[in-house]
Amino acid sequence: MDLFFFVSCETSVLNVFHYYYSREIRIQMEEEFEFRQWDELLPDALGLIFRNLSLQELLTVVPRVCKSWEKAVKGPYCWQEIDIEEWSKNRCPENLDRMLRLLIPRSCGSLRKLCVSGLSDKSSFEFIANNAKSLQTLRLPKCELSDSVVEQVAGTFSNITFLDVSYCIKIGARALEAIGKHCKCLTGLRRTMHPLEVIDKLSQDDEALAIATTMPKLKQLEIAYMLVDTLSVSEVLQNCKQLELLDVRGCWNVNLDENFVKKFHKLKVVGPLVVDYYDKNGWDNCSDYSGSSGYIPWDFVAGDIDDDFDDDEVSDGYWEDEERLEDVEMWFYDDLNAVDAGYDWPQSP
Amino acid sequence: MASSSKTEQKKMLILKSSEEEEFEIEESIAVQSGTIKNMVEDDFTLIPLPNVDTETLIKIIKYMKKHGEKTKSNEKDIEEFDKEFVKKSFTELKELVLAANYLHITSLIDLLCQAFADRIKNKSVKAIREIFGIPNDFTPEEEAEVYEQHKWAHEEGKEHIDHSAY
């Protein structure tokens, strides 16, 4: 009788135990099933989600969530477009180099877009060149490389369609020629200057002429504040027959005749008068910005010139089948009284 | 030779959810889905979608219908729609992104991924795990190691001041 009692106690205890144990298993299985559903998304959809996050989150938060995420965030889907322009401002060359060598290999040869500011190390530039055969958009504002370095390396960027060499004070016509000669697919060039950068130059007409002679396929050309005159810009218009946008704001020696411009049906010229405005037709801008309009460039000198002349990057288009233009960055500086530039710019997928 | 214009018969498809419920939809709208487009090219008119449940399919059809009538003038309207569309529970969004992924609806995948990213932004690791229901498979040491690896990238801050130019 005792034995029977004992056994039945055991059984009921076991039953209870079994119930809770299997409930645990069930919960665990449910969690695992949920998680496996996320696994199904790996790696490409997760990569798409991660692409919208900041660099800091991608390096220090996402990889700590779980091992699958750590693996996904190292993979190519997050890094086909690498935009470290913000991060790279005022970083020392060693760290900049370190970051490039960390991130570029993650794209596994599928790097389409790279944005980095203040590049000064020749070996960093060579590293980019050697690992970015599929690069289409390259933004290197404020880079300190010279004409000869660009000449050496231009051949490896043959697939580039958009290049930004704004505020690069050490390059000139030679570099532009080399780029034009090797980058046969180039349809967009941004070479905005800062008024103070060009203050000791006599002229940059040779650069405009280099563009005119070597970049016939240009659709978009931004040369705000370059020291160019009507003649050299006219050369550009005559030779770059596919031009749709010409930004010559701040180019005070450029006085294009309206009738002359009208001959180019697709062409829209902006400037030399500098006005912040939003064009609903082609390029889309964040309409939250309510900066002053019609400012005079002397404001630069008066105000804080630290690194305030940087552009706020608007949502960046990329070449779709319709061949949309890269969105023009319609302002050059952070107005001191403007809304804090903490916009969440939607990034292009 | 008829002079009167005929009303065009729009080609209709039937989408069938995993729960066997059927929904009629214009082909021109349904082919926003790459998967459906492929099946149409193989002459299917009844499209079984065993990976998509009814509730999710209804939402997806709503999305495709709205985006199917996209013109230059109603862009704002569609933006508003998209904003509202992602105001859903996490579970719903998850079902949607899995379905959108399966159906290859690029614009919807992008919209949903952005919505997810917005929910991850500025959250702690722990919060993310809770939101996504992801179990932690790191040991504390492993997790710390991952953090240490890239701490350098954000510790220095602006340590290199360029005095040369201006």
PDB file of N, CA and C in Angstrom, chain A residues 31 34-35 37-38 40-41 44-45 48-50 52-53 55-57 59-61 63-70 87 89-93 95 98-99 102 106 144 169 194 196-197 305 309 344 347 349, chain B residues 76 90 94-95 97-98 101 109-110 112-114 116-118 120-125 128-129 132-138 142-143 146-147 149-162 165-166:
ATOM      1  N   GLU A  31       9.830  30.686 -29.042  1.00  0.00           N
ATOM      2  CA  GLU A  31      10.820  31.747 -29.227  1.00  0.00           C
ATOM      3  C   GLU A  31      11.755  31.413 -30.353  1.00  0.00           C
ATOM      4  N   GLU A  34      10.037  31.912 -33.609  1.00  0.00           N
ATOM      5  CA  GLU A  34      10.009  33.336 -33.957  1.00  0.00           C
ATOM      6  C   GLU A  34      11.356  33.753 -34.487  1.00  0.00           C
ATOM      7  N   PHE A  35      12.377  33.318 -33.778  1.00  0.00           N
ATOM      8  CA  PHE A  35      13.717  33.698 -34.150  1.00  0.00           C
ATOM      9  C   PHE A  35      14.101  33.098 -35.484  1.00  0.00           C
ATOM     10  N   GLN A  37      12.162  32.575 -37.818  1.00  0.00           N
ATOM     11  CA  GLN A  37      11.538  33.368 -38.861  1.00  0.00           C
ATOM     12  C   GLN A  37      12.434  34.544 -39.231  1.00  0.00           C
ATOM     13  N   TRP A  38      13.098  35.110 -38.248  1.00  0.00           N
ATOM     14  CA  TRP A  38      14.051  36.168 -38.531  1.00  0.00           C
ATOM     15  C   TRP A  38      15.234  35.611 -39.297  1.00  0.00           C
ATOM     16  N   GLU A  40      15.091  33.450 -41.418  1.00  0.00           N
ATOM     17  CA  GLU A  40      14.703  33.402 -42.828  1.00  0.00           C
ATOM     18  C   GLU A  40      15.058  34.695 -43.524  1.00  0.00           C
ATOM     19  N   LEU A  41      15.012  35.774 -42.770  1.00  0.00           N
ATOM     20  CA  LEU A  41      15.293  37.065 -43.370  1.00  0.00           C
ATOM     21  C   LEU A  41      16.771  37.267 -43.620  1.00  0.00           C
ATOM     22  N   ASP A  44      19.779  39.257 -46.243  1.00  0.00           N
ATOM     23  CA  ASP A  44      19.553  40.464 -47.042  1.00  0.00           C
ATOM     24  C   ASP A  44      18.559  41.437 -46.414  1.00  0.00           C
ATOM     25  N   ALA A  45      17.463  40.949 -45.873  1.00  0.00           N
ATOM     26  CA  ALA A  45      16.496  41.884 -45.285  1.00  0.00           C
ATOM     27  C   ALA A  45      17.066  42.529 -44.031  1.00  0.00           C
ATOM     28  N   LEU A  48      19.130  45.240 -45.049  1.00  0.00           N
ATOM     29  CA  LEU A  48      18.353  46.416 -45.441  1.00  0.00           C
ATOM     30  C   LEU A  48      17.904  47.207 -44.220  1.00  0.00           C
ATOM     31  N   ILE A  49      17.553  46.509 -43.163  1.00  0.00           N
ATOM     32  CA  ILE A  49      17.145  47.199 -41.939  1.00  0.00           C
ATOM     33  C   ILE A  49      18.349  47.938 -41.352  1.00  0.00           C
ATOM     34  N   PHE A  50      19.462  47.233 -41.260  1.00  0.00           N
ATOM     35  CA  PHE A  50      20.638  47.813 -40.611  1.00  0.00           C
ATOM     36  C   PHE A  50      21.172  49.014 -41.362  1.00  0.00           C
ATOM     37  N   ASN A  52      19.905  51.505 -42.390  1.00  0.00           N
ATOM     38  CA  ASN A  52      19.313  52.772 -41.982  1.00  0.00           C
ATOM     39  C   ASN A  52      19.810  53.245 -40.616  1.00  0.00           C
ATOM     40  N   LEU A  53      20.731  52.509 -40.046  1.00  0.00           N
ATOM     41  CA  LEU A  53      21.200  52.866 -38.710  1.00  0.00           C
ATOM     42  C   LEU A  53      22.519  53.618 -38.778  1.00  0.00           C
ATOM     43  N   LEU A  55      26.437  54.672 -37.914  1.00  0.00           N
ATOM     44  CA  LEU A  55      27.672  53.891 -37.883  1.00  0.00           C
ATOM     45  C   LEU A  55      27.923  53.350 -36.475  1.00  0.00           C
ATOM     46  N   GLN A  56      27.700  54.207 -35.500  1.00  0.00           N
ATOM     47  CA  GLN A  56      27.978  53.784 -34.128  1.00  0.00           C
ATOM     48  C   GLN A  56      27.117  52.583 -33.744  1.00  0.00           C
ATOM     49  N   GLU A  57      25.854  52.636 -34.138  1.00  0.00           N
ATOM     50  CA  GLU A  57      24.973  51.515 -33.802  1.00  0.00           C
ATOM     51  C   GLU A  57      25.401  50.251 -34.533  1.00  0.00           C
ATOM     52  N   LEU A  59      28.303  49.369 -35.330  1.00  0.00           N
ATOM     53  CA  LEU A  59      29.543  48.794 -34.827  1.00  0.00           C
ATOM     54  C   LEU A  59      29.454  48.365 -33.369  1.00  0.00           C
ATOM     55  N   THR A  60      28.624  49.064 -32.596  1.00  0.00           N
ATOM     56  CA  THR A  60      28.661  48.764 -31.164  1.00  0.00           C
ATOM     57  C   THR A  60      27.341  48.241 -30.587  1.00  0.00           C
ATOM     58  N   VAL A  61      26.246  48.387 -31.286  1.00  0.00           N
ATOM     59  CA  VAL A  61      24.986  47.903 -30.703  1.00  0.00           C
ATOM     60  C   VAL A  61      24.485  46.650 -31.423  1.00  0.00           C
ATOM     61  N   PRO A  63      25.851  44.384 -33.385  1.00  0.00           N
ATOM     62  CA  PRO A  63      26.538  43.094 -33.289  1.00  0.00           C
ATOM     63  C   PRO A  63      26.447  42.442 -31.919  1.00  0.00           C
ATOM     64  N   ARG A  64      25.992  43.187 -30.919  1.00  0.00           N
ATOM     65  CA  ARG A  64      25.895  42.607 -29.587  1.00  0.00           C
ATOM     66  C   ARG A  64      24.538  41.990 -29.304  1.00  0.00           C
ATOM     67  N   VAL A  65      23.594  42.159 -30.199  1.00  0.00           N
ATOM     68  CA  VAL A  65      22.244  41.649 -29.930  1.00  0.00           C
ATOM     69  C   VAL A  65      22.249  40.124 -29.893  1.00  0.00           C
ATOM     70  N   CYS A  66      22.839  39.541 -30.896  1.00  0.00           N
ATOM     71  CA  CYS A  66      22.976  38.080 -30.902  1.00  0.00           C
ATOM     72  C   CYS A  66      23.978  37.705 -31.989  1.00  0.00           C
ATOM     73  N   LYS A  67      24.352  36.445 -32.005  1.00  0.00           N
ATOM     74  CA  LYS A  67      25.423  36.043 -32.934  1.00  0.00           C
ATOM     75  C   LYS A  67      24.999  36.143 -34.394  1.00  0.00           C
ATOM     76  N   SER A  68      23.740  35.882 -34.662  1.00  0.00           N
ATOM     77  CA  SER A  68      23.278  36.002 -36.053  1.00  0.00           C
ATOM     78  C   SER A  68      23.372  37.435 -36.537  1.00  0.00           C
ATOM     79  N   TRP A  69      23.013  38.362 -35.682  1.00  0.00           N
ATOM     80  CA  TRP A  69      23.092  39.759 -36.060  1.00  0.00           C
ATOM     81  C   TRP A  69      24.541  40.201 -36.209  1.00  0.00           C
ATOM     82  N   GLU A  70      25.392  39.677 -35.335  1.00  0.00           N
ATOM     83  CA  GLU A  70      26.806  40.016 -35.450  1.00  0.00           C
ATOM     84  C   GLU A  70      27.324  39.585 -36.816  1.00  0.00           C
ATOM     85  N   TRP A  87      31.133  61.018 -39.750  1.00  0.00           N
ATOM     86  CA  TRP A  87      32.049  60.435 -38.790  1.00  0.00           C
ATOM     87  C   TRP A  87      33.483  60.858 -39.072  1.00  0.00           C
ATOM     88  N   LYS A  89      34.751  63.539 -40.212  1.00  0.00           N
ATOM     89  CA  LYS A  89      35.186  64.933 -40.030  1.00  0.00           C
ATOM     90  C   LYS A  89      36.122  65.033 -38.838  1.00  0.00           C
ATOM     91  N   ASN A  90      37.274  65.576 -39.071  1.00  0.00           N
ATOM     92  CA  ASN A  90      38.236  65.788 -37.985  1.00  0.00           C
ATOM     93  C   ASN A  90      38.763  64.529 -37.326  1.00  0.00           C
ATOM     94  N   ARG A  91      38.687  63.423 -37.985  1.00  0.00           N
ATOM     95  CA  ARG A  91      39.344  62.220 -37.449  1.00  0.00           C
ATOM     96  C   ARG A  91      40.813  62.248 -37.880  1.00  0.00           C
ATOM     97  N   CYS A  92      41.658  61.665 -37.079  1.00  0.00           N
ATOM     98  CA  CYS A  92      43.057  61.619 -37.488  1.00  0.00           C
ATOM     99  C   CYS A  92      43.208  60.601 -38.614  1.00  0.00           C
ATOM    100  N   PRO A  93      44.195  60.834 -39.475  1.00  0.00           N
ATOM    101  CA  PRO A  93      44.342  59.961 -40.653  1.00  0.00           C
ATOM    102  C   PRO A  93      44.459  58.485 -40.305  1.00  0.00           C
ATOM    103  N   ASN A  95      43.013  56.819 -37.873  1.00  0.00           N
ATOM    104  CA  ASN A  95      41.697  56.241 -37.601  1.00  0.00           C
ATOM    105  C   ASN A  95      40.836  56.175 -38.845  1.00  0.00           C
ATOM    106  N   ARG A  98      42.002  53.258 -40.656  1.00  0.00           N
ATOM    107  CA  ARG A  98      41.566  52.040 -39.954  1.00  0.00           C
ATOM    108  C   ARG A  98      40.100  51.730 -40.271  1.00  0.00           C
ATOM    109  N   MET A  99      39.286  52.779 -40.280  1.00  0.00           N
ATOM    110  CA  MET A  99      37.856  52.580 -40.538  1.00  0.00           C
ATOM    111  C   MET A  99      37.616  52.114 -41.968  1.00  0.00           C
ATOM    112  N   LEU A 102      38.444  48.605 -42.280  1.00  0.00           N
ATOM    113  CA  LEU A 102      37.490  47.752 -41.586  1.00  0.00           C
ATOM    114  C   LEU A 102      36.232  47.557 -42.429  1.00  0.00           C
ATOM    115  N   ARG A 106      34.109  44.582 -45.933  1.00  0.00           N
ATOM    116  CA  ARG A 106      32.817  43.970 -45.610  1.00  0.00           C
ATOM    117  C   ARG A 106      31.874  43.975 -46.803  1.00  0.00           C
ATOM    118  N   GLU A 144      42.695  65.850 -49.203  1.00  0.00           N
ATOM    119  CA  GLU A 144      43.922  66.620 -49.329  1.00  0.00           C
ATOM    120  C   GLU A 144      44.898  66.003 -50.309  1.00  0.00           C
ATOM    121  N   ILE A 169      41.459  71.287 -52.060  1.00  0.00           N
ATOM    122  CA  ILE A 169      42.234  72.434 -52.497  1.00  0.00           C
ATOM    123  C   ILE A 169      43.529  72.061 -53.198  1.00  0.00           C
ATOM    124  N   HIS A 194      35.024  76.768 -51.550  1.00  0.00           N
ATOM    125  CA  HIS A 194      34.694  77.726 -50.495  1.00  0.00           C
ATOM    126  C   HIS A 194      35.332  79.048 -50.879  1.00  0.00           C
ATOM    127  N   LEU A 196      36.873  81.286 -49.376  1.00  0.00           N
ATOM    128  CA  LEU A 196      38.182  81.532 -48.795  1.00  0.00           C
ATOM    129  C   LEU A 196      39.250  80.626 -49.384  1.00  0.00           C
ATOM    130  N   GLU A 197      38.836  79.465 -49.856  1.00  0.00           N
ATOM    131  CA  GLU A 197      39.807  78.547 -50.434  1.00  0.00           C
ATOM    132  C   GLU A 197      40.361  79.092 -51.741  1.00  0.00           C
ATOM    133  N   ILE A 305      33.637  80.234 -39.167  1.00  0.00           N
ATOM    134  CA  ILE A 305      33.990  79.512 -40.390  1.00  0.00           C
ATOM    135  C   ILE A 305      34.567  78.144 -40.107  1.00  0.00           C
ATOM    136  N   PHE A 309      30.842  75.379 -43.401  1.00  0.00           N
ATOM    137  CA  PHE A 309      30.440  75.480 -44.791  1.00  0.00           C
ATOM    138  C   PHE A 309      30.122  74.128 -45.385  1.00  0.00           C
ATOM    139  N   ASP A 344      16.705  63.466 -39.605  1.00  0.00           N
ATOM    140  CA  ASP A 344      16.880  62.067 -39.945  1.00  0.00           C
ATOM    141  C   ASP A 344      16.741  61.951 -41.447  1.00  0.00           C
ATOM    142  N   GLN A 347      17.824  57.608 -45.871  1.00  0.00           N
ATOM    143  CA  GLN A 347      18.905  57.224 -46.746  1.00  0.00           C
ATOM    144  C   GLN A 347      18.370  56.360 -47.854  1.00  0.00           C
ATOM    145  N   PRO A 349      17.968  53.394 -50.190  1.00  0.00           N
ATOM    146  CA  PRO A 349      18.210  51.950 -50.003  1.00  0.00           C
ATOM    147  C   PRO A 349      19.394  51.510 -50.827  1.00  0.00           C
TER     148      PRO A 349
ATOM    149  N   LYS B  76       2.152  63.188 -52.115  1.00  0.00           N
ATOM    150  CA  LYS B  76       1.998  63.516 -50.684  1.00  0.00           C
ATOM    151  C   LYS B  76       1.015  62.543 -50.033  1.00  0.00           C
ATOM    152  N   PHE B  90       4.509  45.336 -33.667  1.00  0.00           N
ATOM    153  CA  PHE B  90       5.742  44.722 -34.103  1.00  0.00           C
ATOM    154  C   PHE B  90       5.485  43.396 -34.815  1.00  0.00           C
ATOM    155  N   LYS B  94       6.356  42.376 -38.629  1.00  0.00           N
ATOM    156  CA  LYS B  94       7.211  41.237 -38.913  1.00  0.00           C
ATOM    157  C   LYS B  94       6.569  40.349 -39.968  1.00  0.00           C
ATOM    158  N   GLU B  95       5.278  40.059 -39.779  1.00  0.00           N
ATOM    159  CA  GLU B  95       4.582  39.239 -40.778  1.00  0.00           C
ATOM    160  C   GLU B  95       4.627  39.919 -42.137  1.00  0.00           C
ATOM    161  N   VAL B  97       6.889  42.074 -43.313  1.00  0.00           N
ATOM    162  CA  VAL B  97       8.184  42.102 -43.990  1.00  0.00           C
ATOM    163  C   VAL B  97       8.552  40.716 -44.520  1.00  0.00           C
ATOM    164  N   LEU B  98       8.151  39.692 -43.790  1.00  0.00           N
ATOM    165  CA  LEU B  98       8.395  38.345 -44.300  1.00  0.00           C
ATOM    166  C   LEU B  98       7.624  38.123 -45.591  1.00  0.00           C
ATOM    167  N   ASN B 101       8.999  40.257 -48.437  1.00  0.00           N
ATOM    168  CA  ASN B 101      10.237  39.655 -48.887  1.00  0.00           C
ATOM    169  C   ASN B 101       9.948  38.491 -49.822  1.00  0.00           C
ATOM    170  N   ILE B 109       9.222  46.478 -49.021  1.00  0.00           N
ATOM    171  CA  ILE B 109      10.337  45.991 -48.206  1.00  0.00           C
ATOM    172  C   ILE B 109      11.125  47.178 -47.660  1.00  0.00           C
ATOM    173  N   ASP B 110      11.409  48.151 -48.523  1.00  0.00           N
ATOM    174  CA  ASP B 110      12.166  49.327 -48.091  1.00  0.00           C
ATOM    175  C   ASP B 110      11.416  50.080 -46.995  1.00  0.00           C
ATOM    176  N   LEU B 112       9.163  49.000 -44.900  1.00  0.00           N
ATOM    177  CA  LEU B 112       9.127  48.246 -43.653  1.00  0.00           C
ATOM    178  C   LEU B 112      10.496  48.210 -42.983  1.00  0.00           C
ATOM    179  N   CYS B 113      11.534  48.047 -43.776  1.00  0.00           N
ATOM    180  CA  CYS B 113      12.878  48.022 -43.187  1.00  0.00           C
ATOM    181  C   CYS B 113      13.205  49.348 -42.520  1.00  0.00           C
ATOM    182  N   GLN B 114      12.774  50.432 -43.151  1.00  0.00           N
ATOM    183  CA  GLN B 114      12.987  51.734 -42.523  1.00  0.00           C
ATOM    184  C   GLN B 114      12.227  51.810 -41.202  1.00  0.00           C
ATOM    185  N   PHE B 116      11.437  49.358 -39.231  1.00  0.00           N
ATOM    186  CA  PHE B 116      12.172  48.562 -38.242  1.00  0.00           C
ATOM    187  C   PHE B 116      13.383  49.307 -37.733  1.00  0.00           C
ATOM    188  N   ALA B 117      14.104  49.911 -38.670  1.00  0.00           N
ATOM    189  CA  ALA B 117      15.301  50.643 -38.275  1.00  0.00           C
ATOM    190  C   ALA B 117      14.939  51.750 -37.300  1.00  0.00           C
ATOM    191  N   ASP B 118      13.788  52.401 -37.553  1.00  0.00           N
ATOM    192  CA  ASP B 118      13.353  53.461 -36.649  1.00  0.00           C
ATOM    193  C   ASP B 118      13.098  52.917 -35.254  1.00  0.00           C
ATOM    194  N   ILE B 120      14.765  50.423 -33.959  1.00  0.00           N
ATOM    195  CA  ILE B 120      16.027  49.982 -33.365  1.00  0.00           C
ATOM    196  C   ILE B 120      16.856  51.190 -32.934  1.00  0.00           C
ATOM    197  N   LYS B 121      16.696  52.269 -33.692  1.00  0.00           N
ATOM    198  CA  LYS B 121      17.526  53.461 -33.465  1.00  0.00           C
ATOM    199  C   LYS B 121      17.536  53.875 -32.010  1.00  0.00           C
ATOM    200  N   ASN B 122      18.696  54.186 -31.535  1.00  0.00           N
ATOM    201  CA  ASN B 122      18.871  54.736 -30.188  1.00  0.00           C
ATOM    202  C   ASN B 122      18.350  53.843 -29.075  1.00  0.00           C
ATOM    203  N   LYS B 123      18.191  52.570 -29.364  1.00  0.00           N
ATOM    204  CA  LYS B 123      17.761  51.670 -28.300  1.00  0.00           C
ATOM    205  C   LYS B 123      18.959  50.890 -27.790  1.00  0.00           C
ATOM    206  N   SER B 124      18.841  50.425 -26.571  1.00  0.00           N
ATOM    207  CA  SER B 124      19.914  49.614 -26.028  1.00  0.00           C
ATOM    208  C   SER B 124      19.823  48.204 -26.595  1.00  0.00           C
ATOM    209  N   VAL B 125      20.906  47.478 -26.423  1.00  0.00           N
ATOM    210  CA  VAL B 125      20.954  46.100 -26.900  1.00  0.00           C
ATOM    211  C   VAL B 125      19.827  45.288 -26.277  1.00  0.00           C
ATOM    212  N   ILE B 128      16.431  46.097 -27.703  1.00  0.00           N
ATOM    213  CA  ILE B 128      16.273  45.516 -29.036  1.00  0.00           C
ATOM    214  C   ILE B 128      15.926  44.041 -28.927  1.00  0.00           C
ATOM    215  N   ARG B 129      16.638  43.354 -28.038  1.00  0.00           N
ATOM    216  CA  ARG B 129      16.353  41.917 -27.883  1.00  0.00           C
ATOM    217  C   ARG B 129      14.910  41.700 -27.475  1.00  0.00           C
ATOM    218  N   PHE B 132      12.454  42.438 -30.418  1.00  0.00           N
ATOM    219  CA  PHE B 132      12.486  41.449 -31.484  1.00  0.00           C
ATOM    220  C   PHE B 132      12.307  40.022 -30.979  1.00  0.00           C
ATOM    221  N   GLY B 133      12.268  39.861 -29.680  1.00  0.00           N
ATOM    222  CA  GLY B 133      12.122  38.515 -29.131  1.00  0.00           C
ATOM    223  C   GLY B 133      13.315  37.640 -29.446  1.00  0.00           C
ATOM    224  N   ILE B 134      14.492  38.225 -29.339  1.00  0.00           N
ATOM    225  CA  ILE B 134      15.694  37.465 -29.686  1.00  0.00           C
ATOM    226  C   ILE B 134      16.417  37.037 -28.418  1.00  0.00           C
ATOM    227  N   PRO B 135      16.666  35.748 -28.282  1.00  0.00           N
ATOM    228  CA  PRO B 135      17.418  35.302 -27.097  1.00  0.00           C
ATOM    229  C   PRO B 135      18.895  35.675 -27.220  1.00  0.00           C
ATOM    230  N   ASN B 136      19.478  35.997 -26.102  1.00  0.00           N
ATOM    231  CA  ASN B 136      20.877  36.374 -26.084  1.00  0.00           C
ATOM    232  C   ASN B 136      21.748  35.127 -26.095  1.00  0.00           C
ATOM    233  N   ASP B 137      22.525  34.960 -27.135  1.00  0.00           N
ATOM    234  CA  ASP B 137      23.392  33.781 -27.158  1.00  0.00           C
ATOM    235  C   ASP B 137      24.858  34.139 -26.957  1.00  0.00           C
ATOM    236  N   PHE B 138      25.089  35.316 -26.406  1.00  0.00           N
ATOM    237  CA  PHE B 138      26.455  35.696 -26.053  1.00  0.00           C
ATOM    238  C   PHE B 138      26.673  35.455 -24.565  1.00  0.00           C
ATOM    239  N   GLU B 142      31.860  37.445 -24.092  1.00  0.00           N
ATOM    240  CA  GLU B 142      31.828  37.575 -25.553  1.00  0.00           C
ATOM    241  C   GLU B 142      31.226  38.914 -25.936  1.00  0.00           C
ATOM    242  N   GLU B 143      30.138  39.275 -25.258  1.00  0.00           N
ATOM    243  CA  GLU B 143      29.465  40.524 -25.594  1.00  0.00           C
ATOM    244  C   GLU B 143      30.390  41.710 -25.345  1.00  0.00           C
ATOM    245  N   VAL B 146      32.922  42.076 -28.103  1.00  0.00           N
ATOM    246  CA  VAL B 146      32.377  42.695 -29.326  1.00  0.00           C
ATOM    247  C   VAL B 146      32.352  44.204 -29.167  1.00  0.00           C
ATOM    248  N   TYR B 147      31.966  44.652 -27.979  1.00  0.00           N
ATOM    249  CA  TYR B 147      31.900  46.092 -27.730  1.00  0.00           C
ATOM    250  C   TYR B 147      33.282  46.728 -27.785  1.00  0.00           C
ATOM    251  N   GLN B 149      35.863  45.816 -29.373  1.00  0.00           N
ATOM    252  CA  GLN B 149      36.459  45.799 -30.710  1.00  0.00           C
ATOM    253  C   GLN B 149      36.367  47.130 -31.442  1.00  0.00           C
ATOM    254  N   HIS B 150      35.212  47.774 -31.320  1.00  0.00           N
ATOM    255  CA  HIS B 150      35.023  48.974 -32.131  1.00  0.00           C
ATOM    256  C   HIS B 150      34.813  50.224 -31.306  1.00  0.00           C
ATOM    257  N   LYS B 151      35.162  50.124 -30.047  1.00  0.00           N
ATOM    258  CA  LYS B 151      35.011  51.290 -29.178  1.00  0.00           C
ATOM    259  C   LYS B 151      35.842  52.456 -29.698  1.00  0.00           C
ATOM    260  N   TRP B 152      36.981  52.159 -30.276  1.00  0.00           N
ATOM    261  CA  TRP B 152      37.916  53.182 -30.730  1.00  0.00           C
ATOM    262  C   TRP B 152      37.267  54.155 -31.697  1.00  0.00           C
ATOM    263  N   ALA B 153      36.294  53.648 -32.459  1.00  0.00           N
ATOM    264  CA  ALA B 153      35.710  54.467 -33.512  1.00  0.00           C
ATOM    265  C   ALA B 153      34.919  55.640 -32.964  1.00  0.00           C
ATOM    266  N   HIS B 154      34.457  55.525 -31.741  1.00  0.00           N
ATOM    267  CA  HIS B 154      33.613  56.598 -31.222  1.00  0.00           C
ATOM    268  C   HIS B 154      34.108  57.206 -29.936  1.00  0.00           C
ATOM    269  N   GLU B 155      35.256  56.749 -29.524  1.00  0.00           N
ATOM    270  CA  GLU B 155      35.767  57.317 -28.288  1.00  0.00           C
ATOM    271  C   GLU B 155      36.462  58.638 -28.502  1.00  0.00           C
ATOM    272  N   GLU B 156      37.325  58.665 -29.543  1.00  0.00           N
ATOM    273  CA  GLU B 156      38.199  59.827 -29.698  1.00  0.00           C
ATOM    274  C   GLU B 156      37.421  61.112 -29.830  1.00  0.00           C
ATOM    275  N   GLY B 157      36.345  61.077 -30.610  1.00  0.00           N
ATOM    276  CA  GLY B 157      35.686  62.349 -30.895  1.00  0.00           C
ATOM    277  C   GLY B 157      36.541  63.162 -31.825  1.00  0.00           C
ATOM    278  N   LYS B 158      36.422  64.452 -31.760  1.00  0.00           N
ATOM    279  CA  LYS B 158      37.167  65.263 -32.716  1.00  0.00           C
ATOM    280  C   LYS B 158      38.549  65.566 -32.179  1.00  0.00           C
ATOM    281  N   GLU B 159      39.456  64.622 -32.429  1.00  0.00           N
ATOM    282  CA  GLU B 159      40.772  64.820 -31.841  1.00  0.00           C
ATOM    283  C   GLU B 159      41.750  65.475 -32.795  1.00  0.00           C
ATOM    284  N   HIS B 160      41.347  65.592 -34.030  1.00  0.00           N
ATOM    285  CA  HIS B 160      42.298  66.131 -35.008  1.00  0.00           C
ATOM    286  C   HIS B 160      41.784  67.469 -35.492  1.00  0.00           C
ATOM    287  N   ILE B 161      42.315  68.535 -34.964  1.00  0.00           N
ATOM    288  CA  ILE B 161      41.832  69.855 -35.368  1.00  0.00           C
ATOM    289  C   ILE B 161      42.726  70.374 -36.483  1.00  0.00           C
ATOM    290  N   ASP B 162      42.108  70.714 -37.561  1.00  0.00           N
ATOM    291  CA  ASP B 162      42.885  71.192 -38.692  1.00  0.00           C
ATOM    292  C   ASP B 162      43.121  72.692 -38.554  1.00  0.00           C
ATOM    293  N   ALA B 165      44.290  75.376 -42.518  1.00  0.00           N
ATOM    294  CA  ALA B 165      43.626  76.132 -43.591  1.00  0.00           C
ATOM    295  C   ALA B 165      43.233  77.553 -43.222  1.00  0.00           C
ATOM    296  N   TYR B 166      42.286  77.676 -42.326  1.00  0.00           N
ATOM    297  CA  TYR B 166      41.744  79.028 -42.109  1.00  0.00           C
ATOM    298  C   TYR B 166      42.017  79.484 -40.695  1.00  0.00           C
TER     299      TYR B 166
END
